[in-house]
């Protein structure tokens, strides 16, 4: 498995040793982040104001839940995505690829942790 930049200490402290709660939080992250990533993919290649606003909104939301989880590299990539200018289609595509790869690594890590 690829090395993942993730710090679950805050989540584990909040769960106070409740492994079932940890698993639920992991599942919630996986579900929510996958939905947000899907919207980013749909909006990555469309060059209009509404789609760019949707891109920014979803990048911001994914940044927030990634940061809350402790997936700081993913959160940083999403921050970069959120700050892109509307006409940055090539940059969006390249950044989306990085976000997808990091997301896959985080999800794989969480799937191992919840078992």
Short mmCIF file of C-alpha atoms in Angstrom, two decimals:
data_model
loop_
_atom_site.label_atom_id
_atom_site.label_comp_id
_atom_site.label_asym_id
_atom_site.label_seq_id
_atom_site.Cartn_x
_atom_site.Cartn_y
_atom_site.Cartn_z
CA UNK A 1 0.00 0.00 0.00
CA UNK A 2 1.16 3.53 -0.78
CA UNK A 3 2.34 5.74 2.08
CA UNK A 4 -0.57 7.93 3.18
CA UNK A 5 -0.30 11.29 4.96
CA UNK A 6 -3.06 10.83 7.50
CA UNK A 7 -3.25 11.52 11.22
CA UNK A 8 -6.21 9.84 12.88
CA UNK A 9 -5.27 10.94 16.41
CA UNK A 10 -8.00 13.60 16.69
CA UNK A 11 -10.63 11.23 15.33
CA UNK A 12 -9.55 8.45 17.68
CA UNK A 13 -9.58 10.87 20.61
CA UNK A 14 -13.09 12.04 19.69
CA UNK A 15 -14.26 8.42 19.39
CA UNK A 16 -12.84 7.76 22.86
CA UNK A 17 -11.90 4.17 22.07
CA UNK A 18 -15.26 3.32 20.48
CA UNK A 19 -14.15 1.22 17.48
CA UNK A 20 -17.68 1.06 16.07
CA UNK A 21 -17.88 4.86 16.05
CA UNK A 22 -14.49 5.02 14.32
CA UNK A 23 -15.74 2.62 11.63
CA UNK A 24 -18.89 4.72 11.17
CA UNK A 25 -16.81 7.88 10.78
CA UNK A 26 -14.54 6.15 8.25
CA UNK A 27 -17.60 4.98 6.29
CA UNK A 28 -19.14 8.44 6.37
CA UNK A 29 -15.91 9.97 5.06
CA UNK A 30 -15.62 7.37 2.30
CA UNK A 31 -19.23 7.89 1.19
CA UNK A 32 -19.20 11.70 1.36
CA UNK A 33 -15.77 12.15 -0.18
CA UNK A 34 -16.59 9.79 -3.04
CA UNK A 35 -19.74 11.79 -3.83
CA UNK A 36 -17.83 15.08 -3.74
CA UNK A 37 -15.08 13.68 -5.95
CA UNK A 38 -17.70 12.53 -8.44
CA UNK A 39 -19.03 16.08 -8.73
CA UNK A 40 -15.49 17.41 -9.18
CA UNK A 41 -14.94 14.96 -12.03
CA UNK A 42 -18.16 16.06 -13.74
CA UNK A 43 -17.20 19.73 -13.49
CA UNK A 44 -13.51 19.50 -14.33
CA UNK A 45 -13.86 19.85 -18.09
CA UNK A 46 -16.78 22.25 -18.32
CA UNK A 47 -15.81 25.87 -18.81
CA UNK A 48 -18.57 28.07 -17.47
CA UNK A 49 -19.18 30.13 -14.35
CA UNK A 50 -21.81 27.86 -12.76
CA UNK A 51 -19.66 24.78 -13.15
CA UNK A 52 -16.62 26.58 -11.77
CA UNK A 53 -18.62 27.65 -8.72
CA UNK A 54 -19.76 24.04 -8.25
CA UNK A 55 -16.12 22.93 -8.60
CA UNK A 56 -15.02 25.43 -5.91
CA UNK A 57 -17.87 24.52 -3.55
CA UNK A 58 -17.17 20.79 -3.78
CA UNK A 59 -13.40 21.23 -3.56
CA UNK A 60 -14.00 23.30 -0.40
CA UNK A 61 -16.29 20.64 1.09
CA UNK A 62 -13.82 17.85 0.30
CA UNK A 63 -11.02 19.94 1.80
CA UNK A 64 -13.03 20.34 5.00
CA UNK A 65 -13.91 16.71 5.55
CA UNK A 66 -10.37 15.63 4.62
CA UNK A 67 -8.89 18.05 7.11
CA UNK A 68 -11.33 16.96 9.82
CA UNK A 69 -10.34 13.34 9.21
CA UNK A 70 -6.63 14.15 9.30
CA UNK A 71 -5.95 13.50 5.59
CA UNK A 72 -3.82 16.62 5.23
CA UNK A 73 -2.29 15.97 1.80
CA UNK A 74 -5.75 15.43 0.35
CA UNK A 75 -6.99 18.57 2.10
CA UNK A 76 -4.08 20.58 0.66
CA UNK A 77 -4.75 19.35 -2.86
CA UNK A 78 -8.42 20.30 -2.46
CA UNK A 79 -7.40 23.75 -1.22
CA UNK A 80 -5.36 24.18 -4.40
CA UNK A 81 -8.36 23.04 -6.46
CA UNK A 82 -10.65 25.46 -4.66
CA UNK A 83 -8.34 28.37 -5.48
CA UNK A 84 -8.01 27.66 -9.22
CA UNK A 85 -9.14 30.29 -11.68
CA UNK A 86 -12.11 29.46 -13.93
CA UNK A 87 -9.99 29.20 -17.10
CA UNK A 88 -7.49 26.71 -15.65
CA UNK A 89 -8.85 23.59 -17.38
CA UNK A 90 -5.45 21.92 -17.90
CA UNK A 91 -4.46 22.63 -14.31
CA UNK A 92 -7.85 21.35 -13.10
CA UNK A 93 -7.37 18.09 -14.95
CA UNK A 94 -3.86 17.56 -13.57
CA UNK A 95 -4.92 18.48 -10.05
CA UNK A 96 -7.99 16.26 -10.23
CA UNK A 97 -5.72 13.34 -11.12
CA UNK A 98 -3.63 14.01 -7.98
CA UNK A 99 -6.76 14.34 -5.85
CA UNK A 100 -8.15 11.06 -7.18
CA UNK A 101 -4.90 9.19 -6.48
CA UNK A 102 -4.61 10.59 -2.96
CA UNK A 103 -8.29 9.86 -2.30
CA UNK A 104 -7.80 6.25 -3.40
CA UNK A 105 -4.85 5.93 -1.00
CA UNK A 106 -6.81 7.42 1.90
CA UNK A 107 -9.82 5.17 1.24
CA UNK A 108 -7.59 2.08 1.01
CA UNK A 109 -5.94 3.06 4.30
CA UNK A 110 -9.30 3.58 6.01
CA UNK A 111 -10.60 0.26 4.73
CA UNK A 112 -7.62 -1.47 6.37
CA UNK A 113 -8.13 0.50 9.60
CA UNK A 114 -11.81 -0.34 9.93
CA UNK A 115 -11.25 -4.10 9.77
#
